[in-house]
XYZ file of N, CA and C in Angstrom:
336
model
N 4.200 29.207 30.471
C 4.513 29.079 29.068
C 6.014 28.855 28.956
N 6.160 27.709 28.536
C 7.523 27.168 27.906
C 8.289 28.195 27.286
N 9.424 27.978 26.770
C 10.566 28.850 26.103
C 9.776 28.470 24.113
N 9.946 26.696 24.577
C 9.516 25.998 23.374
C 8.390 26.276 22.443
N 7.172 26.994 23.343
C 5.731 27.185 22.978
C 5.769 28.304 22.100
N 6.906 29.581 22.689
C 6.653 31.052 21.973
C 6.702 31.112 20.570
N 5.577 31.719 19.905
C 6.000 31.758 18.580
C 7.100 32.198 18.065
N 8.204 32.669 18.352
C 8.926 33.153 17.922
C 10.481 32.582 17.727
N 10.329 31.228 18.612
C 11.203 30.747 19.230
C 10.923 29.084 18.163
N 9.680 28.880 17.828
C 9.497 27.948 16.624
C 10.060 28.076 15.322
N 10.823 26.794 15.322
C 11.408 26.424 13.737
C 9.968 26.457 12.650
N 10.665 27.444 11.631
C 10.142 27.252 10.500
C 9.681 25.912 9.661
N 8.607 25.391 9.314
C 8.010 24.423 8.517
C 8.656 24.260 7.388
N 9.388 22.914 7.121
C 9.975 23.320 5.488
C 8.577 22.281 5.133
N 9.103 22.073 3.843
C 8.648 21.302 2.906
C 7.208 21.623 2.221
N 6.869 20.433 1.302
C 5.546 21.153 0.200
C 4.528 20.988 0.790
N 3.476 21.787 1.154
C 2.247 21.968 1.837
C 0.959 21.869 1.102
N 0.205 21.407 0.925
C -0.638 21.925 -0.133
C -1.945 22.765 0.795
N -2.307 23.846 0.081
C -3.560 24.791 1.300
C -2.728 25.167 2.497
N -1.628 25.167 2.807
C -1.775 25.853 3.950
C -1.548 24.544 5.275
N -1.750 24.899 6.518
C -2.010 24.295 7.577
C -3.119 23.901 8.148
N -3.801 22.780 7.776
C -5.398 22.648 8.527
C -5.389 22.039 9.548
N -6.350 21.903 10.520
C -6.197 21.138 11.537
C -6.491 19.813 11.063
N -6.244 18.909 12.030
C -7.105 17.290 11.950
C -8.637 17.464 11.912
N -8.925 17.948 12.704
C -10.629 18.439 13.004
C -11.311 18.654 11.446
N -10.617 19.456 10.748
C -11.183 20.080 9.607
C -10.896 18.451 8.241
N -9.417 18.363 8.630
C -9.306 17.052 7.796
C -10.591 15.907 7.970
N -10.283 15.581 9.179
C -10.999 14.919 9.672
C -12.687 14.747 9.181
N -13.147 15.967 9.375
C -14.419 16.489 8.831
C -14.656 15.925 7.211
N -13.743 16.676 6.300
C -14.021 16.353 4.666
C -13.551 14.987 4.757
N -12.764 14.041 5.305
C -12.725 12.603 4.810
C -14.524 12.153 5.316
N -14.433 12.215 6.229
C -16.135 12.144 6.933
C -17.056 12.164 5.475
N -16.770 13.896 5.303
C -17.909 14.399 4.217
C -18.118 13.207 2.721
N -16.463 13.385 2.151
C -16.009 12.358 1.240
C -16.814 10.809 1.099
N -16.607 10.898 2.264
C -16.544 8.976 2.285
C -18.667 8.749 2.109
N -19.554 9.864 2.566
C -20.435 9.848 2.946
C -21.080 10.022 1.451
N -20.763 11.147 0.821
C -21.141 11.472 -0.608
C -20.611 9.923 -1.630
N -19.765 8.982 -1.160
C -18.950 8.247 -1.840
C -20.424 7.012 -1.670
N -21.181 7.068 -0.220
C -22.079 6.085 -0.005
C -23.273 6.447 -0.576
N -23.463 7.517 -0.598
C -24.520 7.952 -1.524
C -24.110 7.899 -3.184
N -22.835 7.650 -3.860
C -23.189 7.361 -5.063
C -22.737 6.330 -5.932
N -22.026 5.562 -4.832
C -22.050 4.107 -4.904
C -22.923 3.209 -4.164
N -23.879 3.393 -3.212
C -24.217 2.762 -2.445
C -25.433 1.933 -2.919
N -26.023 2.565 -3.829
C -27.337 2.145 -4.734
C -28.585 2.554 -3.761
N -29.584 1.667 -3.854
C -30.919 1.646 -3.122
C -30.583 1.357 -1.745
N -30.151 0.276 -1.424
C -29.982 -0.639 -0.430
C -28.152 -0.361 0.157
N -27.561 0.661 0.664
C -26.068 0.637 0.685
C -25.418 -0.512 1.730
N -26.382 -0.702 3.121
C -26.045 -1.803 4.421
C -26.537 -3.081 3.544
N -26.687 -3.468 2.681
C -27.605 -4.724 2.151
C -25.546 -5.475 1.813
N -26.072 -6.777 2.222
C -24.413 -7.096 2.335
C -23.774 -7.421 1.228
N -22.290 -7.103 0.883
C -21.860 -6.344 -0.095
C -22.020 -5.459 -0.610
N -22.662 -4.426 0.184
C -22.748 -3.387 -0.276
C -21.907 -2.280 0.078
N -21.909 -1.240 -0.205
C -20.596 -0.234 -0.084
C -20.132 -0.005 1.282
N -21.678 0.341 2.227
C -21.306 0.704 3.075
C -20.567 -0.828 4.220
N -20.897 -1.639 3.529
C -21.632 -3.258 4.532
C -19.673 -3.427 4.353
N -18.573 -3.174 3.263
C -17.421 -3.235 3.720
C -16.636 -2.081 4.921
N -16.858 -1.068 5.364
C -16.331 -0.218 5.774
C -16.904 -0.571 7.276
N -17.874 -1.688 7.457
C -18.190 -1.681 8.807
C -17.363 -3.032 9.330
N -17.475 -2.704 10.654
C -17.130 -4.301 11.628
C -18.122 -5.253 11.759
N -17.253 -6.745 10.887
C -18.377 -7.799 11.154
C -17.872 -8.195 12.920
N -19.055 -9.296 12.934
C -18.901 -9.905 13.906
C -17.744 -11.126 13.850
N -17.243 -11.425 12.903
C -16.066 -12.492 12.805
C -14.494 -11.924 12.504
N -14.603 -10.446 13.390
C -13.352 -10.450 13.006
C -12.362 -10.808 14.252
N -12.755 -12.081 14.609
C -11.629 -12.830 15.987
C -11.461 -13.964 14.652
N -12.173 -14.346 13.877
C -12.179 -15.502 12.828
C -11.151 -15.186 11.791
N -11.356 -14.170 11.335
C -10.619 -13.014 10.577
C -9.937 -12.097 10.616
N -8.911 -11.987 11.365
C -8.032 -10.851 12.075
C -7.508 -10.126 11.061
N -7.118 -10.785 9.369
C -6.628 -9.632 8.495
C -7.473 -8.279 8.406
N -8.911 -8.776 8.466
C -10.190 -7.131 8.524
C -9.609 -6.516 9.517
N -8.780 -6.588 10.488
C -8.683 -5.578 11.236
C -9.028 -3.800 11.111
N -8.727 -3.861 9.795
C -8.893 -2.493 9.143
C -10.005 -1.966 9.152
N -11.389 -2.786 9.164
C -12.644 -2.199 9.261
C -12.596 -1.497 10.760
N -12.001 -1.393 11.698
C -12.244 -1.215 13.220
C -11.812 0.543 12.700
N -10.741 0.835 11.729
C -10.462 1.928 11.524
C -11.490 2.868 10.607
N -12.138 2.034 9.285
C -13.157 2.557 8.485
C -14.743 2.276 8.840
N -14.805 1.796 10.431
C -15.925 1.757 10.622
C -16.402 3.220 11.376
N -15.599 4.061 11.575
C -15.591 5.161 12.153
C -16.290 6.340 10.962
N -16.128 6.281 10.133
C -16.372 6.755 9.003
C -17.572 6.612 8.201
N -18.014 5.334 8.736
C -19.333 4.961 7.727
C -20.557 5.786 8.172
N -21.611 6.326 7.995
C -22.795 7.201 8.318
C -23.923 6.682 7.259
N -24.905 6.866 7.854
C -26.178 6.289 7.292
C -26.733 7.071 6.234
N -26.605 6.881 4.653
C -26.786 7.555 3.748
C -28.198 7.747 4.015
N -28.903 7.226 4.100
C -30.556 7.739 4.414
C -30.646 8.603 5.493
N -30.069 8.944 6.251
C -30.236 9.677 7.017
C -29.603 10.911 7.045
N -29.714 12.243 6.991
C -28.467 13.057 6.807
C -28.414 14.029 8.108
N -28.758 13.773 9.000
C -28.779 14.443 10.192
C -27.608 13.674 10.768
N -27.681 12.089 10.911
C -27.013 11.477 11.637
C -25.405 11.775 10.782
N -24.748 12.089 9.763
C -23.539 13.118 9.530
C -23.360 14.276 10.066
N -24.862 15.164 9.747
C -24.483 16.887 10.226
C -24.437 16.768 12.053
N -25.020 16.084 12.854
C -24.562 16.032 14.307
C -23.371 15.469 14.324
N -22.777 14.566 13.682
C -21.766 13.714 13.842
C -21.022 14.898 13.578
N -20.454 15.441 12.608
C -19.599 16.380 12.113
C -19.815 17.883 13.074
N -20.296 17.891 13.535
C -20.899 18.885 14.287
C -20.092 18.926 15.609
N -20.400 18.106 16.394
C -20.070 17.176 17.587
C -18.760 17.640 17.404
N -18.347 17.112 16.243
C -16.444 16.564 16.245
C -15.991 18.247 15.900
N -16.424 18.856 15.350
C -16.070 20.682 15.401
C -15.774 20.695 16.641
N -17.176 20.579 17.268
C -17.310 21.682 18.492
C -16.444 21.140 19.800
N -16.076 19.854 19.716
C -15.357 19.361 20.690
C -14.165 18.921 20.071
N -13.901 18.570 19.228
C -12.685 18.010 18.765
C -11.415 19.073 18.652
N -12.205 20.417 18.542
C -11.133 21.892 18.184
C -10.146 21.816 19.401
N -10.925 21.818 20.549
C -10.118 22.276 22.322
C -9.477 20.494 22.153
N -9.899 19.422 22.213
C -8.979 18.651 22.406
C -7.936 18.206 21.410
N -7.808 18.926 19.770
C -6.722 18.729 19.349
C -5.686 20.166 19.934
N -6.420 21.207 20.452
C -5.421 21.858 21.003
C -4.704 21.713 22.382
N -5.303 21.174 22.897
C -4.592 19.881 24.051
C -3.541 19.096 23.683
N -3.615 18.378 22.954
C -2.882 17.259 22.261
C -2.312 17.356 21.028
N -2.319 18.180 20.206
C -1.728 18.616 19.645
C -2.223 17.409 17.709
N -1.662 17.974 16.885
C -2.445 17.030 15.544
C -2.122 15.555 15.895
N -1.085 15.114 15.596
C -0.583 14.308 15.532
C -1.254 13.015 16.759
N -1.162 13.396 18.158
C -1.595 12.621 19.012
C -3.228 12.776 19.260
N -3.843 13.847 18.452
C -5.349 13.781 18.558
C -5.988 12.639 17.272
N -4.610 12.409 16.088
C -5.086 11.789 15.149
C -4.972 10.451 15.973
């Protein structure tokens, strides 16, 4: 154990916090939750039917055609199958139970 690691020996946090300190894991989790409740009440009948809510947040196949979408490669991580609600609670599950030890490895910032 470092000099750097001891709690005691850590600089104080300034600035405005809101809640406290959460991990990424937990962040991580409610954007998940968010975005999922967001496909369920925008998504209509049909949410993958194209143009549909979920059908932007995924990766097409033309994005070598289209390199500005790049961004879907980031919100395709996020999308979950509103008909299905298992395939969230394992997903979110998963990322608890393993994601806790490797953001404490790596710390927030480089686990984000």
């Amino acid at each position: 154990m470092g000099l750097y690691d001891r709690e005691y020996y850590r600089e104080e946090r300034t600035g405005w916090r809101l809640g406290g300190d959460h991990s990424m894991v937990n962040i991580l989790i409610a954007i998940n939750v968010a975005v999922f409740l967001a496909e369920l009440v925008f998504g209509g009948a049909e949410p993958w039917r194209p143009g549909g809510f979920v059908d932007h947040l995924c990766v097409h196949g033309d994005l070598f055609l289209k390199p500005w979408n790049a961004w879907q490669l980031l919100t395709a991580g996020f999308a979950h199958d509103p008909g299905n609600i298992f395939h969230i609670l394992f997903n979110m599950f998963a990322l608890w139970l393993f994601g806790r030890d490797v953001e404490a490895i790596y710390g927030r910032n480089e686990f984000l």
